[in-house]
Amino acid sequence: MNLLDVFKELNTEAKCLAFLEHMRWPDGVKCLACESQRITRITAKGKLNKKTNRRSPDRELYQCNECRKQFTATDGTVYHDTHLPLSKWFLAIALITESKKGISANQLKRALSVQYRTAWYLAHRIRKAMVEANPSKLGGTVEVDETYIGGKHRGNRGKFLNKEVVMGVRQRGGDLRLIHIEAPTVQNLGQQIKEHVDPKVETVVTDEWQAYPAAMIMAGIHSRKHKTIRHRDKVYVMGDVHTNTVESAFSLFKRGETGAFHKVSLKHLQRYLNEFSFRFNNRKSPDLFGMTVQRMALAGNLPYATLIEENAFTPFITPK
Ligand SMILES: [Zn+2]
């Protein structure tokens, strides 16, 4: 589904609920308590508020024929506990999954006609679902590089104090990982290379930064597999030894980071990086929208308090 399909096909709450039901239980509705598939659908009439003389909307419920539990398609999901209609959730997901560079809370606020805080919180909960669930280790030819984000000065190494360091690891012709690290030390680089690169990799290409050789040893990668490109001497491409594909991902991220987010707050940077690489890695997926709706139905909620208290260096994989 693309943005236009979402507009046209998911324009009523009933249609959205049916879609969510299908994505959450592709093999048929299951009881949340006992997993029975013997379910009866019931429509609970909205209650009349005597003061305003208004009736709340009817609710579509399932009742389990085994244990009698009543539940809805949104119960226990991130879509629950929100006054936002599902049609707005879905529109937000479509906007975020389709924009190449990401979308700001302000843009979302205008598109959905909601408050800024609602849009911001919504975007973060969608972002939470946009994480590789079980990222495989990268192999073949892998490029590793770092870039600097934020801060006022054009920095280079040694001047990263007021900038955030983002490490990029990309398999040529394959997936990308973007990781927010505190500083490009042997310890940090080595740990992330170990986390994301298969030791059976053919080649790892980096620039001449002095921390890389020791980082490779730490990650269990043999020194003969490590090829270095000397940026200092303006030798950017030596045949196959280059870091151009990870650099092109950095530049796309930066266009979004400065264009759409203005100021990516430090403690949420990893979420933006996850969102970006998820979209990047799934760009050929025929239904990124449906996939994200489904992940959000299966993942737990993200309480507002947790979100604002998060540490700046959130692990790459958000624990469930
Ligand atoms: Zn049951």
PDB file of C-alpha atoms and ligand atoms in Angstrom:
ATOM      1  CA  MET A   1       0.000   0.000   0.000  1.00  0.00           C
ATOM      2  CA  ASN A   2       1.248   3.468  -0.754  1.00  0.00           C
ATOM      3  CA  LEU A   3       0.133   6.790   0.666  1.00  0.00           C
ATOM      4  CA  LEU A   4      -2.667   7.174  -1.844  1.00  0.00           C
ATOM      5  CA  ASP A   5      -4.015   3.669  -1.133  1.00  0.00           C
ATOM      6  CA  VAL A   6      -4.007   4.434   2.576  1.00  0.00           C
ATOM      7  CA  PHE A   7      -5.952   7.644   1.930  1.00  0.00           C
ATOM      8  CA  LYS A   8      -8.481   5.890  -0.265  1.00  0.00           C
ATOM      9  CA  GLU A   9      -8.833   2.482   1.359  1.00  0.00           C
ATOM     10  CA  LEU A  10      -8.316   3.166   5.039  1.00  0.00           C
ATOM     11  CA  ASN A  11     -10.569   6.166   5.392  1.00  0.00           C
ATOM     12  CA  THR A  12     -13.012   4.889   8.003  1.00  0.00           C
ATOM     13  CA  GLU A  13     -12.420   3.387  11.440  1.00  0.00           C
ATOM     14  CA  ALA A  14     -14.258   0.206  10.423  1.00  0.00           C
ATOM     15  CA  LYS A  15     -11.932  -0.340   7.451  1.00  0.00           C
ATOM     16  CA  CYS A  16      -8.882   0.438   9.609  1.00  0.00           C
ATOM     17  CA  LEU A  17      -9.974  -2.061  12.258  1.00  0.00           C
ATOM     18  CA  ALA A  18     -10.510  -4.750   9.639  1.00  0.00           C
ATOM     19  CA  PHE A  19      -7.049  -4.060   8.234  1.00  0.00           C
ATOM     20  CA  LEU A  20      -5.448  -4.158  11.670  1.00  0.00           C
ATOM     21  CA  GLU A  21      -7.238  -7.403  12.484  1.00  0.00           C
ATOM     22  CA  HIS A  22      -5.880  -8.953   9.300  1.00  0.00           C
ATOM     23  CA  MET A  23      -2.324  -7.771   9.994  1.00  0.00           C
ATOM     24  CA  ARG A  24      -2.395  -8.808  13.642  1.00  0.00           C
ATOM     25  CA  TRP A  25      -3.980 -12.218  13.142  1.00  0.00           C
ATOM     26  CA  PRO A  26      -3.282 -13.293   9.546  1.00  0.00           C
ATOM     27  CA  ASP A  27      -4.610 -16.804  10.385  1.00  0.00           C
ATOM     28  CA  GLY A  28      -7.775 -15.603  12.103  1.00  0.00           C
ATOM     29  CA  VAL A  29      -8.504 -13.830  15.392  1.00  0.00           C
ATOM     30  CA  LYS A  30      -7.107 -15.540  18.494  1.00  0.00           C
ATOM     31  CA  CYS A  31      -8.246 -14.967  22.074  1.00  0.00           C
ATOM     32  CA  LEU A  32      -5.743 -12.822  23.970  1.00  0.00           C
ATOM     33  CA  ALA A  33      -6.164 -14.943  27.095  1.00  0.00           C
ATOM     34  CA  CYS A  34      -6.398 -18.556  25.909  1.00  0.00           C
ATOM     35  CA  GLU A  35      -5.521 -18.350  22.180  1.00  0.00           C
ATOM     36  CA  SER A  36      -8.761 -20.042  21.199  1.00  0.00           C
ATOM     37  CA  GLN A  37      -9.948 -19.242  17.697  1.00  0.00           C
ATOM     38  CA  ARG A  38     -13.597 -19.747  18.575  1.00  0.00           C
ATOM     39  CA  ILE A  39     -14.585 -16.103  18.637  1.00  0.00           C
ATOM     40  CA  THR A  40     -17.880 -14.239  18.403  1.00  0.00           C
ATOM     41  CA  ARG A  41     -17.974 -10.698  17.084  1.00  0.00           C
ATOM     42  CA  ILE A  42     -20.118  -8.260  18.995  1.00  0.00           C
ATOM     43  CA  THR A  43     -20.863  -4.579  18.631  1.00  0.00           C
ATOM     44  CA  ALA A  44     -21.068  -2.765  21.963  1.00  0.00           C
ATOM     45  CA  LYS A  45     -23.373   0.221  21.714  1.00  0.00           C
ATOM     46  CA  GLY A  46     -21.766   3.487  22.777  1.00  0.00           C
ATOM     47  CA  LYS A  47     -22.753   4.856  26.155  1.00  0.00           C
ATOM     48  CA  LEU A  48     -24.929   7.935  26.402  1.00  0.00           C
ATOM     49  CA  ASN A  49     -23.415  10.833  28.312  1.00  0.00           C
ATOM     50  CA  LYS A  50     -26.382  12.426  30.077  1.00  0.00           C
ATOM     51  CA  LYS A  51     -24.725  15.804  30.491  1.00  0.00           C
ATOM     52  CA  THR A  52     -23.824  16.329  26.858  1.00  0.00           C
ATOM     53  CA  ASN A  53     -26.544  14.050  25.497  1.00  0.00           C
ATOM     54  CA  ARG A  54     -23.907  12.559  23.212  1.00  0.00           C
ATOM     55  CA  ARG A  55     -23.317   8.913  22.590  1.00  0.00           C
ATOM     56  CA  SER A  56     -19.761   7.566  22.421  1.00  0.00           C
ATOM     57  CA  PRO A  57     -19.008   5.561  19.263  1.00  0.00           C
ATOM     58  CA  ASP A  58     -19.944   1.878  19.122  1.00  0.00           C
ATOM     59  CA  ARG A  59     -17.083  -0.523  19.833  1.00  0.00           C
ATOM     60  CA  GLU A  60     -16.311  -3.618  17.844  1.00  0.00           C
ATOM     61  CA  LEU A  61     -15.461  -6.410  20.272  1.00  0.00           C
ATOM     62  CA  TYR A  62     -14.500 -10.043  20.093  1.00  0.00           C
ATOM     63  CA  GLN A  63     -15.725 -12.466  22.702  1.00  0.00           C
ATOM     64  CA  CYS A  64     -13.974 -15.757  23.275  1.00  0.00           C
ATOM     65  CA  ASN A  65     -16.375 -18.702  23.245  1.00  0.00           C
ATOM     66  CA  GLU A  66     -14.053 -20.682  25.548  1.00  0.00           C
ATOM     67  CA  CYS A  67     -13.053 -18.300  28.340  1.00  0.00           C
ATOM     68  CA  ARG A  68     -15.573 -15.503  27.680  1.00  0.00           C
ATOM     69  CA  LYS A  69     -12.859 -12.831  27.508  1.00  0.00           C
ATOM     70  CA  GLN A  70     -13.823  -9.720  25.580  1.00  0.00           C
ATOM     71  CA  PHE A  71     -11.176  -7.820  23.670  1.00  0.00           C
ATOM     72  CA  THR A  72     -10.630  -5.513  20.704  1.00  0.00           C
ATOM     73  CA  ALA A  73      -8.187  -5.495  17.789  1.00  0.00           C
ATOM     74  CA  THR A  74      -6.143  -2.753  19.456  1.00  0.00           C
ATOM     75  CA  ASP A  75      -5.983  -4.253  22.983  1.00  0.00           C
ATOM     76  CA  GLY A  76      -2.421  -4.837  24.134  1.00  0.00           C
ATOM     77  CA  THR A  77      -0.927  -2.969  21.174  1.00  0.00           C
ATOM     78  CA  VAL A  78       0.610   0.438  20.735  1.00  0.00           C
ATOM     79  CA  TYR A  79      -2.630   1.550  19.049  1.00  0.00           C
ATOM     80  CA  HIS A  80      -4.499   1.160  22.293  1.00  0.00           C
ATOM     81  CA  ASP A  81      -4.785   3.841  24.971  1.00  0.00           C
ATOM     82  CA  THR A  82      -4.847   6.635  22.500  1.00  0.00           C
ATOM     83  CA  HIS A  83      -7.640   8.937  21.551  1.00  0.00           C
ATOM     84  CA  LEU A  84      -6.260   9.089  18.086  1.00  0.00           C
ATOM     85  CA  PRO A  85      -8.357   7.339  15.442  1.00  0.00           C
ATOM     86  CA  LEU A  86      -6.641   4.470  13.641  1.00  0.00           C
ATOM     87  CA  SER A  87      -6.986   6.325  10.335  1.00  0.00           C
ATOM     88  CA  LYS A  88      -4.561   8.967  11.674  1.00  0.00           C
ATOM     89  CA  TRP A  89      -2.155   6.353  12.963  1.00  0.00           C
ATOM     90  CA  PHE A  90      -2.118   4.693   9.559  1.00  0.00           C
ATOM     91  CA  LEU A  91      -1.696   7.958   7.715  1.00  0.00           C
ATOM     92  CA  ALA A  92       1.261   8.795   9.969  1.00  0.00           C
ATOM     93  CA  ILE A  93       2.827   5.384   9.303  1.00  0.00           C
ATOM     94  CA  ALA A  94       2.368   5.825   5.556  1.00  0.00           C
ATOM     95  CA  LEU A  95       3.947   9.290   5.665  1.00  0.00           C
ATOM     96  CA  ILE A  96       6.932   8.104   7.698  1.00  0.00           C
ATOM     97  CA  THR A  97       7.571   4.909   5.749  1.00  0.00           C
ATOM     98  CA  GLU A  98       7.339   6.708   2.418  1.00  0.00           C
ATOM     99  CA  SER A  99       9.431   9.769   3.029  1.00  0.00           C
ATOM    100  CA  LYS A 100      12.977   8.951   2.036  1.00  0.00           C
ATOM    101  CA  LYS A 101      14.612  11.382   4.394  1.00  0.00           C
ATOM    102  CA  GLY A 102      12.160  11.210   7.282  1.00  0.00           C
ATOM    103  CA  ILE A 103       9.475  13.598   8.389  1.00  0.00           C
ATOM    104  CA  SER A 104       9.501  16.079  11.256  1.00  0.00           C
ATOM    105  CA  ALA A 105       6.970  16.228  14.067  1.00  0.00           C
ATOM    106  CA  ASN A 106       5.910  19.621  12.714  1.00  0.00           C
ATOM    107  CA  GLN A 107       5.152  18.242   9.264  1.00  0.00           C
ATOM    108  CA  LEU A 108       3.239  15.390  10.861  1.00  0.00           C
ATOM    109  CA  LYS A 109       1.321  17.789  13.069  1.00  0.00           C
ATOM    110  CA  ARG A 110       0.115  19.712  10.027  1.00  0.00           C
ATOM    111  CA  ALA A 111      -0.659  16.627   7.936  1.00  0.00           C
ATOM    112  CA  LEU A 112      -2.774  15.026  10.663  1.00  0.00           C
ATOM    113  CA  SER A 113      -4.182  18.198  12.292  1.00  0.00           C
ATOM    114  CA  VAL A 114      -3.037  17.154  15.764  1.00  0.00           C
ATOM    115  CA  GLN A 115      -1.072  18.849  18.541  1.00  0.00           C
ATOM    116  CA  TYR A 116       2.713  18.989  18.270  1.00  0.00           C
ATOM    117  CA  ARG A 117       3.211  16.745  21.308  1.00  0.00           C
ATOM    118  CA  THR A 118       0.812  14.154  19.866  1.00  0.00           C
ATOM    119  CA  ALA A 119       2.671  14.164  16.560  1.00  0.00           C
ATOM    120  CA  TRP A 120       6.048  13.883  18.283  1.00  0.00           C
ATOM    121  CA  TYR A 121       4.993  10.983  20.501  1.00  0.00           C
ATOM    122  CA  LEU A 122       3.276   9.267  17.573  1.00  0.00           C
ATOM    123  CA  ALA A 123       6.389   9.508  15.415  1.00  0.00           C
ATOM    124  CA  HIS A 124       8.549   8.009  18.152  1.00  0.00           C
ATOM    125  CA  ARG A 125       6.236   5.077  18.651  1.00  0.00           C
ATOM    126  CA  ILE A 126       6.249   4.406  14.918  1.00  0.00           C
ATOM    127  CA  ARG A 127      10.033   4.760  14.910  1.00  0.00           C
ATOM    128  CA  LYS A 128      10.260   2.140  17.643  1.00  0.00           C
ATOM    129  CA  ALA A 129       8.730  -0.409  15.276  1.00  0.00           C
ATOM    130  CA  MET A 130      11.170   0.534  12.535  1.00  0.00           C
ATOM    131  CA  VAL A 131      14.094  -1.484  13.844  1.00  0.00           C
ATOM    132  CA  GLU A 132      15.572  -4.596  12.322  1.00  0.00           C
ATOM    133  CA  ALA A 133      14.209  -7.372  14.509  1.00  0.00           C
ATOM    134  CA  ASN A 134      17.067  -9.848  14.214  1.00  0.00           C
ATOM    135  CA  PRO A 135      19.751  -8.101  12.226  1.00  0.00           C
ATOM    136  CA  SER A 136      21.997 -10.573  10.437  1.00  0.00           C
ATOM    137  CA  LYS A 137      25.750 -10.037  10.473  1.00  0.00           C
ATOM    138  CA  LEU A 138      27.137  -8.343   7.414  1.00  0.00           C
ATOM    139  CA  GLY A 139      29.509 -10.160   5.055  1.00  0.00           C
ATOM    140  CA  GLY A 140      31.101  -9.918   1.610  1.00  0.00           C
ATOM    141  CA  THR A 141      32.697  -6.492   1.292  1.00  0.00           C
ATOM    142  CA  VAL A 142      31.805  -4.284   4.239  1.00  0.00           C
ATOM    143  CA  GLU A 143      32.539  -0.563   4.479  1.00  0.00           C
ATOM    144  CA  VAL A 144      32.963   1.022   7.887  1.00  0.00           C
ATOM    145  CA  ASP A 145      33.138   4.781   8.394  1.00  0.00           C
ATOM    146  CA  GLU A 146      32.159   7.449  10.872  1.00  0.00           C
ATOM    147  CA  THR A 147      30.494  10.791  10.427  1.00  0.00           C
ATOM    148  CA  TYR A 148      29.834  13.754  12.681  1.00  0.00           C
ATOM    149  CA  ILE A 149      26.414  15.208  13.324  1.00  0.00           C
ATOM    150  CA  GLY A 150      25.309  18.431  14.987  1.00  0.00           C
ATOM    151  CA  GLY A 151      27.598  20.931  16.682  1.00  0.00           C
ATOM    152  CA  LYS A 152      28.685  24.237  15.250  1.00  0.00           C
ATOM    153  CA  HIS A 153      32.128  23.584  13.869  1.00  0.00           C
ATOM    154  CA  ARG A 154      33.025  21.598  10.843  1.00  0.00           C
ATOM    155  CA  GLY A 155      34.792  18.936  12.734  1.00  0.00           C
ATOM    156  CA  ASN A 156      37.338  16.398  11.968  1.00  0.00           C
ATOM    157  CA  ARG A 157      38.992  13.873  14.175  1.00  0.00           C
ATOM    158  CA  GLY A 158      40.044  15.095  17.560  1.00  0.00           C
ATOM    159  CA  LYS A 159      37.448  17.838  17.319  1.00  0.00           C
ATOM    160  CA  PHE A 160      34.411  15.711  17.937  1.00  0.00           C
ATOM    161  CA  LEU A 161      33.664  17.223  21.335  1.00  0.00           C
ATOM    162  CA  ASN A 162      30.521  19.088  20.417  1.00  0.00           C
ATOM    163  CA  LYS A 163      29.467  16.725  17.685  1.00  0.00           C
ATOM    164  CA  GLU A 164      27.793  13.374  17.792  1.00  0.00           C
ATOM    165  CA  VAL A 165      29.634  10.474  16.247  1.00  0.00           C
ATOM    166  CA  VAL A 166      27.675   8.147  14.020  1.00  0.00           C
ATOM    167  CA  MET A 167      29.289   4.993  12.818  1.00  0.00           C
ATOM    168  CA  GLY A 168      28.121   3.453   9.551  1.00  0.00           C
ATOM    169  CA  VAL A 169      28.613  -0.173   8.623  1.00  0.00           C
ATOM    170  CA  ARG A 170      27.398  -1.250   5.223  1.00  0.00           C
ATOM    171  CA  GLN A 171      27.631  -4.419   3.241  1.00  0.00           C
ATOM    172  CA  ARG A 172      28.239  -3.490  -0.364  1.00  0.00           C
ATOM    173  CA  GLY A 173      24.989  -4.251  -2.205  1.00  0.00           C
ATOM    174  CA  GLY A 174      23.371  -5.092   1.131  1.00  0.00           C
ATOM    175  CA  ASP A 175      22.266  -3.743   4.455  1.00  0.00           C
ATOM    176  CA  LEU A 176      23.244  -0.660   6.362  1.00  0.00           C
ATOM    177  CA  ARG A 177      23.663  -0.194  10.126  1.00  0.00           C
ATOM    178  CA  LEU A 178      23.966   3.240  11.699  1.00  0.00           C
ATOM    179  CA  ILE A 179      25.157   3.406  15.281  1.00  0.00           C
ATOM    180  CA  HIS A 180      25.497   6.398  17.593  1.00  0.00           C
ATOM    181  CA  ILE A 181      28.777   6.041  19.512  1.00  0.00           C
ATOM    182  CA  GLU A 182      30.343   8.258  22.153  1.00  0.00           C
ATOM    183  CA  ALA A 183      33.716   8.566  20.455  1.00  0.00           C
ATOM    184  CA  PRO A 184      35.556   6.714  17.663  1.00  0.00           C
ATOM    185  CA  THR A 185      37.773   4.747  20.020  1.00  0.00           C
ATOM    186  CA  VAL A 186      39.212   1.272  19.480  1.00  0.00           C
ATOM    187  CA  GLN A 187      36.831  -0.035  22.125  1.00  0.00           C
ATOM    188  CA  ASN A 188      33.657   1.478  20.613  1.00  0.00           C
ATOM    189  CA  LEU A 189      34.506   0.753  16.988  1.00  0.00           C
ATOM    190  CA  GLY A 190      35.706  -2.765  17.780  1.00  0.00           C
ATOM    191  CA  GLN A 191      32.609  -3.598  19.765  1.00  0.00           C
ATOM    192  CA  GLN A 192      30.271  -2.454  16.984  1.00  0.00           C
ATOM    193  CA  ILE A 193      32.249  -4.189  14.242  1.00  0.00           C
ATOM    194  CA  LYS A 194      32.072  -7.380  16.293  1.00  0.00           C
ATOM    195  CA  GLU A 195      28.323  -6.887  16.739  1.00  0.00           C
ATOM    196  CA  HIS A 196      27.535  -6.260  13.089  1.00  0.00           C
ATOM    197  CA  VAL A 197      30.210  -7.885  10.921  1.00  0.00           C
ATOM    198  CA  ASP A 198      30.584 -11.611  10.371  1.00  0.00           C
ATOM    199  CA  PRO A 199      34.207 -12.671  11.116  1.00  0.00           C
ATOM    200  CA  LYS A 200      34.026 -14.660   7.858  1.00  0.00           C
ATOM    201  CA  VAL A 201      33.677 -11.397   5.930  1.00  0.00           C
ATOM    202  CA  GLU A 202      35.825 -11.147   2.772  1.00  0.00           C
ATOM    203  CA  THR A 203      36.994  -7.547   3.085  1.00  0.00           C
ATOM    204  CA  VAL A 204      36.425  -4.650   5.455  1.00  0.00           C
ATOM    205  CA  VAL A 205      37.224  -1.226   4.029  1.00  0.00           C
ATOM    206  CA  THR A 206      37.865   1.763   6.288  1.00  0.00           C
ATOM    207  CA  ASP A 207      39.779   5.002   6.073  1.00  0.00           C
ATOM    208  CA  GLU A 208      43.158   5.488   7.701  1.00  0.00           C
ATOM    209  CA  TRP A 209      41.888   6.371  11.192  1.00  0.00           C
ATOM    210  CA  GLN A 210      44.425   4.901  13.574  1.00  0.00           C
ATOM    211  CA  ALA A 211      41.869   3.117  15.768  1.00  0.00           C
ATOM    212  CA  TYR A 212      40.745   0.715  13.032  1.00  0.00           C
ATOM    213  CA  PRO A 213      43.574  -1.868  12.993  1.00  0.00           C
ATOM    214  CA  ALA A 214      43.176  -2.586  16.711  1.00  0.00           C
ATOM    215  CA  ALA A 215      39.382  -2.457  16.400  1.00  0.00           C
ATOM    216  CA  MET A 216      39.568  -5.207  13.731  1.00  0.00           C
ATOM    217  CA  ILE A 217      41.628  -7.400  16.039  1.00  0.00           C
ATOM    218  CA  MET A 218      39.082  -6.821  18.786  1.00  0.00           C
ATOM    219  CA  ALA A 219      36.275  -7.831  16.407  1.00  0.00           C
ATOM    220  CA  GLY A 220      38.137 -11.011  15.404  1.00  0.00           C
ATOM    221  CA  ILE A 221      38.780  -9.894  11.822  1.00  0.00           C
ATOM    222  CA  HIS A 222      42.131 -10.855  10.337  1.00  0.00           C
ATOM    223  CA  SER A 223      44.371  -7.941   9.373  1.00  0.00           C
ATOM    224  CA  ARG A 224      44.770  -9.200   5.775  1.00  0.00           C
ATOM    225  CA  LYS A 225      41.015  -8.669   5.293  1.00  0.00           C
ATOM    226  CA  HIS A 226      41.259  -5.038   6.367  1.00  0.00           C
ATOM    227  CA  LYS A 227      41.814  -2.601   3.488  1.00  0.00           C
ATOM    228  CA  THR A 228      42.449   1.071   4.095  1.00  0.00           C
ATOM    229  CA  ILE A 229      41.707   4.074   1.916  1.00  0.00           C
ATOM    230  CA  ARG A 230      43.823   7.156   2.556  1.00  0.00           C
ATOM    231  CA  HIS A 231      41.469  10.124   2.620  1.00  0.00           C
ATOM    232  CA  ARG A 232      44.263  12.353   3.892  1.00  0.00           C
ATOM    233  CA  ASP A 233      46.071  12.015   0.593  1.00  0.00           C
ATOM    234  CA  LYS A 234      42.845  12.614  -1.306  1.00  0.00           C
ATOM    235  CA  VAL A 235      42.902   9.049  -2.505  1.00  0.00           C
ATOM    236  CA  TYR A 236      39.208   8.354  -2.261  1.00  0.00           C
ATOM    237  CA  VAL A 237      38.866   5.484  -4.633  1.00  0.00           C
ATOM    238  CA  MET A 238      41.475   2.855  -5.326  1.00  0.00           C
ATOM    239  CA  GLY A 239      39.724   0.263  -7.434  1.00  0.00           C
ATOM    240  CA  ASP A 240      37.500  -1.634  -5.105  1.00  0.00           C
ATOM    241  CA  VAL A 241      38.908  -0.053  -1.975  1.00  0.00           C
ATOM    242  CA  HIS A 242      36.501   2.756  -1.169  1.00  0.00           C
ATOM    243  CA  THR A 243      33.864   3.710   1.365  1.00  0.00           C
ATOM    244  CA  ASN A 244      31.570   5.458  -1.106  1.00  0.00           C
ATOM    245  CA  THR A 245      28.449   3.416  -0.473  1.00  0.00           C
ATOM    246  CA  VAL A 246      28.419   4.029   3.277  1.00  0.00           C
ATOM    247  CA  GLU A 247      29.216   7.686   2.635  1.00  0.00           C
ATOM    248  CA  SER A 248      26.253   8.033   0.289  1.00  0.00           C
ATOM    249  CA  ALA A 249      24.014   6.683   3.057  1.00  0.00           C
ATOM    250  CA  PHE A 250      25.491   9.253   5.460  1.00  0.00           C
ATOM    251  CA  SER A 251      24.798  12.090   3.088  1.00  0.00           C
ATOM    252  CA  LEU A 252      21.189  10.972   2.604  1.00  0.00           C
ATOM    253  CA  PHE A 253      20.742  10.782   6.373  1.00  0.00           C
ATOM    254  CA  LYS A 254      22.235  14.227   6.832  1.00  0.00           C
ATOM    255  CA  ARG A 255      19.914  15.740   4.271  1.00  0.00           C
ATOM    256  CA  GLY A 256      17.013  14.408   6.320  1.00  0.00           C
ATOM    257  CA  GLU A 257      18.581  15.235   9.637  1.00  0.00           C
ATOM    258  CA  THR A 258      19.103  18.882   8.826  1.00  0.00           C
ATOM    259  CA  GLY A 259      16.200  19.275   6.412  1.00  0.00           C
ATOM    260  CA  ALA A 260      13.380  17.507   8.188  1.00  0.00           C
ATOM    261  CA  PHE A 261      14.384  17.257  11.830  1.00  0.00           C
ATOM    262  CA  HIS A 262      16.302  20.523  12.260  1.00  0.00           C
ATOM    263  CA  LYS A 263      17.686  19.510  15.595  1.00  0.00           C
ATOM    264  CA  VAL A 264      17.781  15.845  16.325  1.00  0.00           C
ATOM    265  CA  SER A 265      17.844  15.630  20.056  1.00  0.00           C
ATOM    266  CA  LEU A 266      20.783  13.657  21.298  1.00  0.00           C
ATOM    267  CA  LYS A 267      18.917  11.100  23.281  1.00  0.00           C
ATOM    268  CA  HIS A 268      16.702  10.135  20.355  1.00  0.00           C
ATOM    269  CA  LEU A 269      19.424  10.077  17.720  1.00  0.00           C
ATOM    270  CA  GLN A 270      19.648   6.272  17.727  1.00  0.00           C
ATOM    271  CA  ARG A 271      15.910   6.041  16.998  1.00  0.00           C
ATOM    272  CA  TYR A 272      16.271   8.308  13.976  1.00  0.00           C
ATOM    273  CA  LEU A 273      19.232   6.243  12.841  1.00  0.00           C
ATOM    274  CA  ASN A 274      17.221   3.044  13.247  1.00  0.00           C
ATOM    275  CA  GLU A 275      14.277   4.514  11.360  1.00  0.00           C
ATOM    276  CA  PHE A 276      16.554   5.646   8.565  1.00  0.00           C
ATOM    277  CA  SER A 277      18.415   2.361   8.171  1.00  0.00           C
ATOM    278  CA  PHE A 278      15.217   0.326   8.457  1.00  0.00           C
ATOM    279  CA  ARG A 279      13.665   2.283   5.593  1.00  0.00           C
ATOM    280  CA  PHE A 280      16.916   2.144   3.650  1.00  0.00           C
ATOM    281  CA  ASN A 281      17.286  -1.626   4.073  1.00  0.00           C
ATOM    282  CA  ASN A 282      13.661  -2.292   3.225  1.00  0.00           C
ATOM    283  CA  ARG A 283      13.386   0.168   0.362  1.00  0.00           C
ATOM    284  CA  LYS A 284      12.642  -2.641  -2.090  1.00  0.00           C
ATOM    285  CA  SER A 285      10.044  -4.241   0.138  1.00  0.00           C
ATOM    286  CA  PRO A 286       6.661  -4.192  -1.650  1.00  0.00           C
ATOM    287  CA  ASP A 287       4.719  -3.344   1.488  1.00  0.00           C
ATOM    288  CA  LEU A 288       6.759  -1.424   3.994  1.00  0.00           C
ATOM    289  CA  PHE A 289       3.558   0.192   5.272  1.00  0.00           C
ATOM    290  CA  GLY A 290       1.813  -3.114   6.032  1.00  0.00           C
ATOM    291  CA  MET A 291       5.001  -4.500   7.552  1.00  0.00           C
ATOM    292  CA  THR A 292       5.277  -1.531   9.925  1.00  0.00           C
ATOM    293  CA  VAL A 293       1.580  -1.678  10.880  1.00  0.00           C
ATOM    294  CA  GLN A 294       2.065  -5.333  11.699  1.00  0.00           C
ATOM    295  CA  ARG A 295       5.231  -4.844  13.727  1.00  0.00           C
ATOM    296  CA  MET A 296       3.483  -2.162  15.728  1.00  0.00           C
ATOM    297  CA  ALA A 297       0.580  -4.500  16.437  1.00  0.00           C
ATOM    298  CA  LEU A 298       2.962  -7.179  17.665  1.00  0.00           C
ATOM    299  CA  ALA A 299       5.354  -4.975  19.652  1.00  0.00           C
ATOM    300  CA  GLY A 300       4.489  -3.622  23.074  1.00  0.00           C
ATOM    301  CA  ASN A 301       3.668  -0.039  23.911  1.00  0.00           C
ATOM    302  CA  LEU A 302       6.228   2.674  24.501  1.00  0.00           C
ATOM    303  CA  PRO A 303       5.147   4.724  27.498  1.00  0.00           C
ATOM    304  CA  TYR A 304       5.755   8.448  27.224  1.00  0.00           C
ATOM    305  CA  ALA A 305       7.758   8.452  30.483  1.00  0.00           C
ATOM    306  CA  THR A 306      10.121   5.757  29.173  1.00  0.00           C
ATOM    307  CA  LEU A 307      10.590   7.637  25.956  1.00  0.00           C
ATOM    308  CA  ILE A 308      11.670  10.883  27.570  1.00  0.00           C
ATOM    309  CA  GLU A 309      13.922   9.178  30.116  1.00  0.00           C
ATOM    310  CA  GLU A 310      15.817   7.119  27.592  1.00  0.00           C
ATOM    311  CA  ASN A 311      19.556   7.111  27.567  1.00  0.00           C
ATOM    312  CA  ALA A 312      21.351   8.684  24.631  1.00  0.00           C
ATOM    313  CA  PHE A 313      23.069   5.468  23.656  1.00  0.00           C
ATOM    314  CA  THR A 314      20.058   3.210  23.305  1.00  0.00           C
ATOM    315  CA  PRO A 315      21.082  -0.270  22.176  1.00  0.00           C
ATOM    316  CA  PHE A 316      20.731  -0.862  18.459  1.00  0.00           C
ATOM    317  CA  ILE A 317      18.070  -3.486  19.044  1.00  0.00           C
ATOM    318  CA  THR A 318      15.246  -2.228  21.200  1.00  0.00           C
ATOM    319  CA  PRO A 319      14.462  -4.962  23.737  1.00  0.00           C
ATOM    320  CA  LYS A 320      10.854  -6.108  23.641  1.00  0.00           C
TER     321      LYS A 320
HETATM  322 ZN    ZN B   1     -10.251 -17.283  25.542  1.00  0.00          ZN
END
